[in-house]
Amino acid sequence: MPATIEEIRSVLNEVRPQLMNKANVMATGIGYKRVDNRTTDKLAIICSVAIKTSVEKLDAEDLIPQEVQSVPTDVNPTGMFRTLQDPKARFRPAPGGVSIGHVNISAGTLGCLVEKNGELFILSNNHVLANSNEADLEDPILQPGPFDGGLKAEDEIARLSEYVPITYNDGDDNSDHPGNFVDCAIAKPNNTDDIENEIYQVGSIAGVKEAEFDMEVKKSGRTTGLTTGVIEQVDVTSRVNFGSNKVAIFTDQVMAGDMSQGGDSGSAVLDNDDNIVGLLFAGSDTSTLINRIENVFDALEVSLPDSMV
């Protein structure tokens, strides 16, 4: 049996399309196998499913084999992944971790401040700041978000500057789609005095670090506040429901446990040393999906402000 993540990653990259095409499979990744509700020390290919169904009720082609190329598998009943928009106070200056949103959405979370070409920007998700591709550049961004009482006349804090478009499946649920890597956008503050270079309930970001398997992480979000978790899977490919019959496939994600609810989308995810490792963008009843921060920074060509590193 392949003993390392690198060897299992090679196998997963080969078999992922077949696994993702099986009915009920929402995501695939690498994690520890669970037996009798206990986590073992055995690495496995994890198939996250909408509902755990008995073998008798599945067609033969939809059965998940007990192992693939000598790599064990496991089935994780996460439910369907969806973007996390839902409900708080007005902050001036506004730190990361508080309510924010495009004028036409409900509310998400302000992630953190980033720098591009010597200017400061607010970082969050596309579906929080750019209304899932539906926004125009220069659209108003409110803090708090509209669901939390934000009004355009009084609570506009920024204007949409840039976003990475999300590619949807357009009704063709083809798991061979190359997938999206990020759900991210930036907004330019109207006044830099209205933003704060730290995370609510956490403080300053220490630096940038790569998210790793079994890493302890935390986030400060609009709905659930400061929560902690563990990176349970890496190399994750997942379907994510954006509502209005829009589903997108995301690849090269990391998955943590139950540390978020609706409205926490956009939260900066940090390790125990306060290094930023990811951008939270979706979740299910049991799990949280996170963009790798290096993919976010590369896509937007941004970095942490010089004062943070």
PDB file of C-alpha atoms in Angstrom:
ATOM      1  CA  MET A   1       0.000   0.000   0.000  1.00  0.00           C
ATOM      2  CA  PRO A   2       1.323   3.473  -0.842  1.00  0.00           C
ATOM      3  CA  ALA A   3       2.581   4.907   2.436  1.00  0.00           C
ATOM      4  CA  THR A   4       2.896   8.610   1.683  1.00  0.00           C
ATOM      5  CA  ILE A   5       0.532  11.389   0.728  1.00  0.00           C
ATOM      6  CA  GLU A   6       2.552  11.918  -2.463  1.00  0.00           C
ATOM      7  CA  GLU A   7       2.002   8.322  -3.586  1.00  0.00           C
ATOM      8  CA  ILE A   8      -1.699   8.420  -2.711  1.00  0.00           C
ATOM      9  CA  ARG A   9      -2.015  11.789  -4.478  1.00  0.00           C
ATOM     10  CA  SER A  10      -0.744  10.181  -7.676  1.00  0.00           C
ATOM     11  CA  VAL A  11      -3.358   7.424  -7.422  1.00  0.00           C
ATOM     12  CA  LEU A  12      -6.140   9.889  -6.585  1.00  0.00           C
ATOM     13  CA  ASN A  13      -5.307  12.103  -9.555  1.00  0.00           C
ATOM     14  CA  GLU A  14      -5.705   9.049 -11.780  1.00  0.00           C
ATOM     15  CA  VAL A  15      -8.987   7.730 -10.364  1.00  0.00           C
ATOM     16  CA  ARG A  16     -10.682  10.986  -9.324  1.00  0.00           C
ATOM     17  CA  PRO A  17     -12.860  11.303 -12.480  1.00  0.00           C
ATOM     18  CA  GLN A  18     -14.298   7.802 -11.990  1.00  0.00           C
ATOM     19  CA  LEU A  19     -14.989   8.408  -8.299  1.00  0.00           C
ATOM     20  CA  MET A  20     -16.579  11.822  -8.874  1.00  0.00           C
ATOM     21  CA  ASN A  21     -18.887  10.304 -11.506  1.00  0.00           C
ATOM     22  CA  LYS A  22     -20.420   7.929  -8.971  1.00  0.00           C
ATOM     23  CA  ALA A  23     -23.895   8.870  -7.760  1.00  0.00           C
ATOM     24  CA  ASN A  24     -23.960  10.696  -4.435  1.00  0.00           C
ATOM     25  CA  VAL A  25     -20.211  11.549  -4.369  1.00  0.00           C
ATOM     26  CA  MET A  26     -19.737  15.240  -3.560  1.00  0.00           C
ATOM     27  CA  ALA A  27     -15.966  15.391  -3.037  1.00  0.00           C
ATOM     28  CA  THR A  28     -12.786  13.336  -2.998  1.00  0.00           C
ATOM     29  CA  GLY A  29      -9.616  13.935  -1.003  1.00  0.00           C
ATOM     30  CA  ILE A  30      -6.897  12.388   1.134  1.00  0.00           C
ATOM     31  CA  GLY A  31      -7.402  11.867   4.861  1.00  0.00           C
ATOM     32  CA  TYR A  32      -7.345   9.352   7.697  1.00  0.00           C
ATOM     33  CA  LYS A  33      -9.730   6.410   7.475  1.00  0.00           C
ATOM     34  CA  ARG A  34     -12.374   6.162  10.212  1.00  0.00           C
ATOM     35  CA  VAL A  35     -13.504   2.833  11.676  1.00  0.00           C
ATOM     36  CA  ASP A  36     -16.391   2.583  14.165  1.00  0.00           C
ATOM     37  CA  ASN A  37     -16.476   6.404  14.465  1.00  0.00           C
ATOM     38  CA  ARG A  38     -12.793   6.500  15.420  1.00  0.00           C
ATOM     39  CA  THR A  39     -10.047   8.066  13.343  1.00  0.00           C
ATOM     40  CA  THR A  40      -7.268   5.597  12.548  1.00  0.00           C
ATOM     41  CA  ASP A  41      -3.685   6.349  11.515  1.00  0.00           C
ATOM     42  CA  LYS A  42      -4.270   4.825   8.064  1.00  0.00           C
ATOM     43  CA  LEU A  43      -4.251   7.259   5.127  1.00  0.00           C
ATOM     44  CA  ALA A  44      -7.052   6.718   2.632  1.00  0.00           C
ATOM     45  CA  ILE A  45      -8.894   8.212  -0.319  1.00  0.00           C
ATOM     46  CA  ILE A  46     -11.978   9.796   1.243  1.00  0.00           C
ATOM     47  CA  CYS A  47     -15.204  10.006  -0.772  1.00  0.00           C
ATOM     48  CA  SER A  48     -17.586  12.565   0.727  1.00  0.00           C
ATOM     49  CA  VAL A  49     -21.219  11.745  -0.046  1.00  0.00           C
ATOM     50  CA  ALA A  50     -24.496  13.628   0.210  1.00  0.00           C
ATOM     51  CA  ILE A  51     -26.119  10.701   2.031  1.00  0.00           C
ATOM     52  CA  LYS A  52     -24.511   7.464   3.201  1.00  0.00           C
ATOM     53  CA  THR A  53     -26.537   4.775   1.434  1.00  0.00           C
ATOM     54  CA  SER A  54     -26.546   1.032   2.036  1.00  0.00           C
ATOM     55  CA  VAL A  55     -24.802  -1.112  -0.569  1.00  0.00           C
ATOM     56  CA  GLU A  56     -28.086  -2.817  -1.485  1.00  0.00           C
ATOM     57  CA  LYS A  57     -29.607   0.484  -2.662  1.00  0.00           C
ATOM     58  CA  LEU A  58     -26.762   1.427  -5.007  1.00  0.00           C
ATOM     59  CA  ASP A  59     -26.180   0.315  -8.586  1.00  0.00           C
ATOM     60  CA  ALA A  60     -23.003  -1.682  -9.073  1.00  0.00           C
ATOM     61  CA  GLU A  61     -21.275   1.122 -10.974  1.00  0.00           C
ATOM     62  CA  ASP A  62     -21.927   3.528  -8.089  1.00  0.00           C
ATOM     63  CA  LEU A  63     -20.337   1.381  -5.398  1.00  0.00           C
ATOM     64  CA  ILE A  64     -17.129   2.799  -3.943  1.00  0.00           C
ATOM     65  CA  PRO A  65     -14.494   0.030  -3.874  1.00  0.00           C
ATOM     66  CA  GLN A  66     -12.876  -0.781  -0.547  1.00  0.00           C
ATOM     67  CA  GLU A  67      -9.524   0.073  -2.073  1.00  0.00           C
ATOM     68  CA  VAL A  68      -8.141   1.545  -5.287  1.00  0.00           C
ATOM     69  CA  GLN A  69      -4.718   0.403  -6.512  1.00  0.00           C
ATOM     70  CA  SER A  70      -4.030  -0.901  -2.985  1.00  0.00           C
ATOM     71  CA  VAL A  71      -5.032   2.435  -1.422  1.00  0.00           C
ATOM     72  CA  PRO A  72      -7.913   2.045   1.080  1.00  0.00           C
ATOM     73  CA  THR A  73     -11.014   4.185   0.658  1.00  0.00           C
ATOM     74  CA  ASP A  74     -13.513   5.574   3.128  1.00  0.00           C
ATOM     75  CA  VAL A  75     -16.973   7.113   2.814  1.00  0.00           C
ATOM     76  CA  ASN A  76     -17.651  10.356   4.668  1.00  0.00           C
ATOM     77  CA  PRO A  77     -21.329  11.509   4.847  1.00  0.00           C
ATOM     78  CA  THR A  78     -20.815  15.286   4.694  1.00  0.00           C
ATOM     79  CA  GLY A  79     -24.020  16.256   2.923  1.00  0.00           C
ATOM     80  CA  MET A  80     -23.983  18.685   0.005  1.00  0.00           C
ATOM     81  CA  PHE A  81     -21.496  21.565   0.039  1.00  0.00           C
ATOM     82  CA  ARG A  82     -22.947  25.044  -0.443  1.00  0.00           C
ATOM     83  CA  THR A  83     -21.654  28.567  -0.262  1.00  0.00           C
ATOM     84  CA  LEU A  84     -21.992  30.118   3.200  1.00  0.00           C
ATOM     85  CA  GLN A  85     -23.958  33.358   3.059  1.00  0.00           C
ATOM     86  CA  ASP A  86     -26.219  34.209   5.986  1.00  0.00           C
ATOM     87  CA  PRO A  87     -26.154  36.738   9.415  1.00  0.00           C
ATOM     88  CA  LYS A  88     -24.039  41.527  12.453  1.00  0.00           C
ATOM     89  CA  ALA A  89     -22.652  44.990  13.747  1.00  0.00           C
ATOM     90  CA  ARG A  90     -21.177  47.960  12.011  1.00  0.00           C
ATOM     91  CA  PHE A  91     -17.426  48.379  12.577  1.00  0.00           C
ATOM     92  CA  ARG A  92     -15.360  51.479  11.814  1.00  0.00           C
ATOM     93  CA  PRO A  93     -12.601  50.698  11.367  1.00  0.00           C
ATOM     94  CA  ALA A  94     -13.674  47.268  10.100  1.00  0.00           C
ATOM     95  CA  PRO A  95     -11.343  44.304  10.790  1.00  0.00           C
ATOM     96  CA  GLY A  96     -11.382  40.896   9.172  1.00  0.00           C
ATOM     97  CA  GLY A  97     -14.020  38.529  10.531  1.00  0.00           C
ATOM     98  CA  VAL A  98     -17.027  40.881  10.392  1.00  0.00           C
ATOM     99  CA  SER A  99     -20.111  41.139   8.197  1.00  0.00           C
ATOM    100  CA  ILE A 100     -19.668  42.444   4.654  1.00  0.00           C
ATOM    101  CA  GLY A 101     -21.349  41.990   1.297  1.00  0.00           C
ATOM    102  CA  HIS A 102     -22.123  43.207  -2.180  1.00  0.00           C
ATOM    103  CA  VAL A 103     -25.149  45.489  -2.203  1.00  0.00           C
ATOM    104  CA  ASN A 104     -27.274  42.736  -3.815  1.00  0.00           C
ATOM    105  CA  ILE A 105     -26.403  39.744  -1.587  1.00  0.00           C
ATOM    106  CA  SER A 106     -27.249  38.814   2.012  1.00  0.00           C
ATOM    107  CA  ALA A 107     -23.970  38.852   3.959  1.00  0.00           C
ATOM    108  CA  GLY A 108     -20.613  37.130   4.197  1.00  0.00           C
ATOM    109  CA  THR A 109     -17.347  37.757   6.009  1.00  0.00           C
ATOM    110  CA  LEU A 110     -14.574  40.271   5.448  1.00  0.00           C
ATOM    111  CA  GLY A 111     -11.477  38.077   5.183  1.00  0.00           C
ATOM    112  CA  CYS A 112      -8.486  40.345   5.609  1.00  0.00           C
ATOM    113  CA  LEU A 113      -6.599  43.196   3.998  1.00  0.00           C
ATOM    114  CA  VAL A 114      -4.244  42.584   1.086  1.00  0.00           C
ATOM    115  CA  GLU A 115      -1.944  44.756  -0.974  1.00  0.00           C
ATOM    116  CA  LYS A 116      -1.695  45.184  -4.728  1.00  0.00           C
ATOM    117  CA  ASN A 117       0.501  47.707  -6.511  1.00  0.00           C
ATOM    118  CA  GLY A 118       1.053  49.548  -3.248  1.00  0.00           C
ATOM    119  CA  GLU A 119      -2.665  49.927  -2.448  1.00  0.00           C
ATOM    120  CA  LEU A 120      -4.816  48.239   0.208  1.00  0.00           C
ATOM    121  CA  PHE A 121      -7.832  46.090  -0.674  1.00  0.00           C
ATOM    122  CA  ILE A 122     -10.436  44.033   1.180  1.00  0.00           C
ATOM    123  CA  LEU A 123     -10.269  40.292   0.427  1.00  0.00           C
ATOM    124  CA  SER A 124     -13.273  37.970   0.530  1.00  0.00           C
ATOM    125  CA  ASN A 125     -15.086  35.540  -1.780  1.00  0.00           C
ATOM    126  CA  ASN A 126     -16.423  36.217  -5.253  1.00  0.00           C
ATOM    127  CA  HIS A 127     -19.875  35.183  -4.042  1.00  0.00           C
ATOM    128  CA  VAL A 128     -19.629  37.689  -1.169  1.00  0.00           C
ATOM    129  CA  LEU A 129     -18.162  40.719  -2.954  1.00  0.00           C
ATOM    130  CA  ALA A 130     -19.059  40.038  -6.598  1.00  0.00           C
ATOM    131  CA  ASN A 131     -22.442  38.324  -6.246  1.00  0.00           C
ATOM    132  CA  SER A 132     -21.255  35.078  -7.874  1.00  0.00           C
ATOM    133  CA  ASN A 133     -20.112  36.760 -11.131  1.00  0.00           C
ATOM    134  CA  GLU A 134     -23.263  38.915 -11.347  1.00  0.00           C
ATOM    135  CA  ALA A 135     -21.670  42.169 -10.140  1.00  0.00           C
ATOM    136  CA  ASP A 136     -20.132  45.021 -12.093  1.00  0.00           C
ATOM    137  CA  LEU A 137     -16.783  46.493 -11.158  1.00  0.00           C
ATOM    138  CA  GLU A 138     -17.190  49.542  -8.911  1.00  0.00           C
ATOM    139  CA  ASP A 139     -20.413  48.143  -7.391  1.00  0.00           C
ATOM    140  CA  PRO A 140     -20.926  49.179  -3.734  1.00  0.00           C
ATOM    141  CA  ILE A 141     -19.730  46.906  -0.910  1.00  0.00           C
ATOM    142  CA  LEU A 142     -21.521  47.337   2.425  1.00  0.00           C
ATOM    143  CA  GLN A 143     -20.337  46.750   5.991  1.00  0.00           C
ATOM    144  CA  PRO A 144     -22.351  45.292   7.583  1.00  0.00           C
ATOM    145  CA  GLY A 145     -23.811  43.295   4.704  1.00  0.00           C
ATOM    146  CA  PRO A 146     -27.390  43.980   3.568  1.00  0.00           C
ATOM    147  CA  PHE A 147     -28.853  41.083   5.590  1.00  0.00           C
ATOM    148  CA  ASP A 148     -27.409  42.620   8.740  1.00  0.00           C
ATOM    149  CA  GLY A 149     -28.954  46.008   8.100  1.00  0.00           C
ATOM    150  CA  GLY A 150     -26.298  47.525   5.853  1.00  0.00           C
ATOM    151  CA  LEU A 151     -27.650  50.369   3.730  1.00  0.00           C
ATOM    152  CA  LYS A 152     -26.000  51.791   0.627  1.00  0.00           C
ATOM    153  CA  ALA A 153     -26.372  55.399   1.729  1.00  0.00           C
ATOM    154  CA  GLU A 154     -24.790  54.898   5.152  1.00  0.00           C
ATOM    155  CA  ASP A 155     -22.731  51.715   5.172  1.00  0.00           C
ATOM    156  CA  GLU A 156     -20.827  51.614   1.899  1.00  0.00           C
ATOM    157  CA  ILE A 157     -17.222  50.839   2.805  1.00  0.00           C
ATOM    158  CA  ALA A 158     -15.677  49.933  -0.557  1.00  0.00           C
ATOM    159  CA  ARG A 159     -16.186  49.387  -4.268  1.00  0.00           C
ATOM    160  CA  LEU A 160     -15.663  46.097  -6.089  1.00  0.00           C
ATOM    161  CA  SER A 161     -12.259  46.173  -7.750  1.00  0.00           C
ATOM    162  CA  GLU A 162     -11.598  42.693  -9.153  1.00  0.00           C
ATOM    163  CA  TYR A 163     -12.801  39.108  -8.969  1.00  0.00           C
ATOM    164  CA  VAL A 164     -11.854  35.718 -10.350  1.00  0.00           C
ATOM    165  CA  PRO A 165     -14.856  34.435 -12.357  1.00  0.00           C
ATOM    166  CA  ILE A 166     -16.399  31.155 -11.241  1.00  0.00           C
ATOM    167  CA  THR A 167     -17.013  28.606 -13.998  1.00  0.00           C
ATOM    168  CA  TYR A 168     -20.270  26.698 -13.500  1.00  0.00           C
ATOM    169  CA  ASN A 169     -21.242  23.334 -14.921  1.00  0.00           C
ATOM    170  CA  ASP A 170     -24.141  24.800 -16.927  1.00  0.00           C
ATOM    171  CA  GLY A 171     -26.243  21.701 -16.319  1.00  0.00           C
ATOM    172  CA  ASP A 172     -23.572  19.359 -17.668  1.00  0.00           C
ATOM    173  CA  ASP A 173     -22.385  17.601 -14.516  1.00  0.00           C
ATOM    174  CA  ASN A 174     -19.073  16.562 -16.042  1.00  0.00           C
ATOM    175  CA  SER A 175     -16.486  15.722 -13.423  1.00  0.00           C
ATOM    176  CA  ASP A 176     -13.743  15.912 -16.092  1.00  0.00           C
ATOM    177  CA  HIS A 177     -14.184  19.691 -15.956  1.00  0.00           C
ATOM    178  CA  PRO A 178     -10.818  21.161 -14.914  1.00  0.00           C
ATOM    179  CA  GLY A 179     -12.504  22.894 -12.004  1.00  0.00           C
ATOM    180  CA  ASN A 180     -12.106  26.188 -10.210  1.00  0.00           C
ATOM    181  CA  PHE A 181      -9.249  26.791  -7.807  1.00  0.00           C
ATOM    182  CA  VAL A 182     -10.592  29.857  -5.995  1.00  0.00           C
ATOM    183  CA  ASP A 183     -13.713  31.783  -5.008  1.00  0.00           C
ATOM    184  CA  CYS A 184     -12.206  35.207  -4.365  1.00  0.00           C
ATOM    185  CA  ALA A 185     -12.496  38.933  -4.997  1.00  0.00           C
ATOM    186  CA  ILE A 186     -11.078  42.231  -3.755  1.00  0.00           C
ATOM    187  CA  ALA A 187     -12.696  45.596  -3.084  1.00  0.00           C
ATOM    188  CA  LYS A 188     -11.021  48.989  -2.789  1.00  0.00           C
ATOM    189  CA  PRO A 189     -11.907  50.845   0.435  1.00  0.00           C
ATOM    190  CA  ASN A 190     -13.434  54.280   0.023  1.00  0.00           C
ATOM    191  CA  ASN A 191     -11.340  55.458   2.972  1.00  0.00           C
ATOM    192  CA  THR A 192      -8.429  53.498   4.458  1.00  0.00           C
ATOM    193  CA  ASP A 193      -9.310  54.926   7.881  1.00  0.00           C
ATOM    194  CA  ASP A 194     -12.444  52.730   7.751  1.00  0.00           C
ATOM    195  CA  ILE A 195     -10.512  49.443   7.651  1.00  0.00           C
ATOM    196  CA  GLU A 196      -8.303  47.719  10.209  1.00  0.00           C
ATOM    197  CA  ASN A 197      -5.256  45.587   9.503  1.00  0.00           C
ATOM    198  CA  GLU A 198      -6.169  42.708  11.836  1.00  0.00           C
ATOM    199  CA  ILE A 199      -8.682  39.921  12.416  1.00  0.00           C
ATOM    200  CA  TYR A 200     -11.504  40.356  14.935  1.00  0.00           C
ATOM    201  CA  GLN A 201     -10.880  38.198  18.048  1.00  0.00           C
ATOM    202  CA  VAL A 202      -7.477  37.131  16.680  1.00  0.00           C
ATOM    203  CA  GLY A 203      -5.264  40.145  16.028  1.00  0.00           C
ATOM    204  CA  SER A 204      -2.645  40.626  13.344  1.00  0.00           C
ATOM    205  CA  ILE A 205      -1.780  38.030  10.715  1.00  0.00           C
ATOM    206  CA  ALA A 206       1.795  36.841  11.241  1.00  0.00           C
ATOM    207  CA  GLY A 207       2.526  35.692   7.700  1.00  0.00           C
ATOM    208  CA  VAL A 208       1.603  33.153   5.033  1.00  0.00           C
ATOM    209  CA  LYS A 209       1.897  29.371   5.303  1.00  0.00           C
ATOM    210  CA  GLU A 210       0.802  26.425   3.185  1.00  0.00           C
ATOM    211  CA  ALA A 211      -2.189  24.472   4.522  1.00  0.00           C
ATOM    212  CA  GLU A 212      -1.093  20.962   5.445  1.00  0.00           C
ATOM    213  CA  PHE A 213      -2.823  17.724   6.315  1.00  0.00           C
ATOM    214  CA  ASP A 214      -3.634  17.434  10.052  1.00  0.00           C
ATOM    215  CA  MET A 215      -2.893  21.148  10.670  1.00  0.00           C
ATOM    216  CA  GLU A 216      -4.856  22.846  13.462  1.00  0.00           C
ATOM    217  CA  VAL A 217      -6.619  25.947  12.128  1.00  0.00           C
ATOM    218  CA  LYS A 218      -8.990  28.709  13.223  1.00  0.00           C
ATOM    219  CA  LYS A 219     -11.144  31.387  11.691  1.00  0.00           C
ATOM    220  CA  SER A 220     -13.124  34.426  12.796  1.00  0.00           C
ATOM    221  CA  GLY A 221     -16.388  34.702  10.881  1.00  0.00           C
ATOM    222  CA  ARG A 222     -19.528  36.769  10.822  1.00  0.00           C
ATOM    223  CA  THR A 223     -21.882  34.014  12.021  1.00  0.00           C
ATOM    224  CA  THR A 224     -19.988  31.637  14.299  1.00  0.00           C
ATOM    225  CA  GLY A 225     -17.223  33.981  15.448  1.00  0.00           C
ATOM    226  CA  LEU A 226     -13.917  32.412  16.454  1.00  0.00           C
ATOM    227  CA  THR A 227     -13.892  28.658  15.828  1.00  0.00           C
ATOM    228  CA  THR A 228     -11.185  26.037  15.495  1.00  0.00           C
ATOM    229  CA  GLY A 229     -10.730  22.880  13.480  1.00  0.00           C
ATOM    230  CA  VAL A 230      -8.252  20.535  11.827  1.00  0.00           C
ATOM    231  CA  ILE A 231      -7.363  20.081   8.155  1.00  0.00           C
ATOM    232  CA  GLU A 232      -8.844  16.612   7.676  1.00  0.00           C
ATOM    233  CA  GLN A 233      -8.344  16.260   3.913  1.00  0.00           C
ATOM    234  CA  VAL A 234      -6.061  17.709   1.247  1.00  0.00           C
ATOM    235  CA  ASP A 235      -6.137  17.473  -2.575  1.00  0.00           C
ATOM    236  CA  VAL A 236      -9.910  17.838  -2.424  1.00  0.00           C
ATOM    237  CA  THR A 237     -12.122  18.124  -5.502  1.00  0.00           C
ATOM    238  CA  SER A 238     -15.728  18.999  -4.688  1.00  0.00           C
ATOM    239  CA  ARG A 239     -19.024  20.050  -6.181  1.00  0.00           C
ATOM    240  CA  VAL A 240     -20.373  23.232  -4.576  1.00  0.00           C
ATOM    241  CA  ASN A 241     -23.952  24.467  -4.830  1.00  0.00           C
ATOM    242  CA  PHE A 242     -24.221  28.237  -5.360  1.00  0.00           C
ATOM    243  CA  GLY A 243     -28.029  28.275  -5.407  1.00  0.00           C
ATOM    244  CA  SER A 244     -30.276  29.105  -8.369  1.00  0.00           C
ATOM    245  CA  ASN A 245     -29.342  25.731  -9.918  1.00  0.00           C
ATOM    246  CA  LYS A 246     -25.694  26.775 -10.211  1.00  0.00           C
ATOM    247  CA  VAL A 247     -23.124  24.124  -9.322  1.00  0.00           C
ATOM    248  CA  ALA A 248     -19.359  24.507  -9.695  1.00  0.00           C
ATOM    249  CA  ILE A 249     -16.493  22.063  -9.306  1.00  0.00           C
ATOM    250  CA  PHE A 250     -13.526  23.175  -7.202  1.00  0.00           C
ATOM    251  CA  THR A 251     -10.192  21.390  -7.162  1.00  0.00           C
ATOM    252  CA  ASP A 252      -6.995  21.603  -5.054  1.00  0.00           C
ATOM    253  CA  GLN A 253      -9.010  22.525  -1.967  1.00  0.00           C
ATOM    254  CA  VAL A 254      -8.517  21.557   1.671  1.00  0.00           C
ATOM    255  CA  MET A 255     -11.275  20.335   3.962  1.00  0.00           C
ATOM    256  CA  ALA A 256     -11.663  20.944   7.692  1.00  0.00           C
ATOM    257  CA  GLY A 257     -14.332  19.738  10.096  1.00  0.00           C
ATOM    258  CA  ASP A 258     -17.470  21.529  11.264  1.00  0.00           C
ATOM    259  CA  MET A 259     -16.153  25.042  11.983  1.00  0.00           C
ATOM    260  CA  SER A 260     -18.491  27.260   9.940  1.00  0.00           C
ATOM    261  CA  GLN A 261     -22.084  28.145   9.136  1.00  0.00           C
ATOM    262  CA  GLY A 262     -23.906  30.313   6.635  1.00  0.00           C
ATOM    263  CA  GLY A 263     -22.406  33.801   6.589  1.00  0.00           C
ATOM    264  CA  ASP A 264     -18.854  32.687   7.408  1.00  0.00           C
ATOM    265  CA  SER A 265     -17.862  32.625   3.726  1.00  0.00           C
ATOM    266  CA  GLY A 266     -14.837  34.796   3.099  1.00  0.00           C
ATOM    267  CA  SER A 267     -13.210  34.189   6.481  1.00  0.00           C
ATOM    268  CA  ALA A 268      -9.429  34.062   6.613  1.00  0.00           C
ATOM    269  CA  VAL A 269      -8.258  30.670   7.897  1.00  0.00           C
ATOM    270  CA  LEU A 270      -5.159  30.773  10.112  1.00  0.00           C
ATOM    271  CA  ASP A 271      -2.861  28.257  11.762  1.00  0.00           C
ATOM    272  CA  ASN A 272      -2.046  28.308  15.480  1.00  0.00           C
ATOM    273  CA  ASP A 273       0.765  30.792  14.849  1.00  0.00           C
ATOM    274  CA  ASP A 274      -1.639  33.211  13.136  1.00  0.00           C
ATOM    275  CA  ASN A 275      -0.287  32.559   9.642  1.00  0.00           C
ATOM    276  CA  ILE A 276      -2.950  32.729   6.948  1.00  0.00           C
ATOM    277  CA  VAL A 277      -3.352  29.383   5.171  1.00  0.00           C
ATOM    278  CA  GLY A 278      -6.665  29.677   3.342  1.00  0.00           C
ATOM    279  CA  LEU A 279      -9.904  31.435   2.481  1.00  0.00           C
ATOM    280  CA  LEU A 280     -13.108  29.742   3.670  1.00  0.00           C
ATOM    281  CA  PHE A 281     -15.775  29.592   0.953  1.00  0.00           C
ATOM    282  CA  ALA A 282     -18.203  26.705   1.457  1.00  0.00           C
ATOM    283  CA  GLY A 283     -19.415  24.120   3.913  1.00  0.00           C
ATOM    284  CA  SER A 284     -21.828  21.312   4.653  1.00  0.00           C
ATOM    285  CA  ASP A 285     -23.468  20.093   7.842  1.00  0.00           C
ATOM    286  CA  THR A 286     -20.215  18.426   8.902  1.00  0.00           C
ATOM    287  CA  SER A 287     -17.334  19.953   6.951  1.00  0.00           C
ATOM    288  CA  THR A 288     -15.736  23.182   5.720  1.00  0.00           C
ATOM    289  CA  LEU A 289     -14.101  23.824   2.333  1.00  0.00           C
ATOM    290  CA  ILE A 290     -11.147  26.190   2.074  1.00  0.00           C
ATOM    291  CA  ASN A 291      -9.239  27.696  -0.864  1.00  0.00           C
ATOM    292  CA  ARG A 292      -5.473  27.412  -0.508  1.00  0.00           C
ATOM    293  CA  ILE A 293      -4.253  30.944   0.203  1.00  0.00           C
ATOM    294  CA  GLU A 294      -1.377  30.675  -2.279  1.00  0.00           C
ATOM    295  CA  ASN A 295      -3.928  29.998  -5.040  1.00  0.00           C
ATOM    296  CA  VAL A 296      -5.955  33.037  -3.936  1.00  0.00           C
ATOM    297  CA  PHE A 297      -2.954  35.353  -3.783  1.00  0.00           C
ATOM    298  CA  ASP A 298      -1.635  34.116  -7.144  1.00  0.00           C
ATOM    299  CA  ALA A 299      -5.002  34.492  -8.890  1.00  0.00           C
ATOM    300  CA  LEU A 300      -5.479  38.078  -7.685  1.00  0.00           C
ATOM    301  CA  GLU A 301      -1.763  38.976  -7.718  1.00  0.00           C
ATOM    302  CA  VAL A 302      -1.965  40.257  -4.135  1.00  0.00           C
ATOM    303  CA  SER A 303       0.053  39.820  -0.957  1.00  0.00           C
ATOM    304  CA  LEU A 304      -0.242  40.646   2.710  1.00  0.00           C
ATOM    305  CA  PRO A 305       0.402  44.332   3.410  1.00  0.00           C
ATOM    306  CA  ASP A 306       4.050  45.053   4.208  1.00  0.00           C
ATOM    307  CA  SER A 307       3.088  46.017   7.752  1.00  0.00           C
ATOM    308  CA  MET A 308       1.943  42.422   8.385  1.00  0.00           C
ATOM    309  CA  VAL A 309       5.058  40.537   7.301  1.00  0.00           C
TER     310      VAL A 309
END
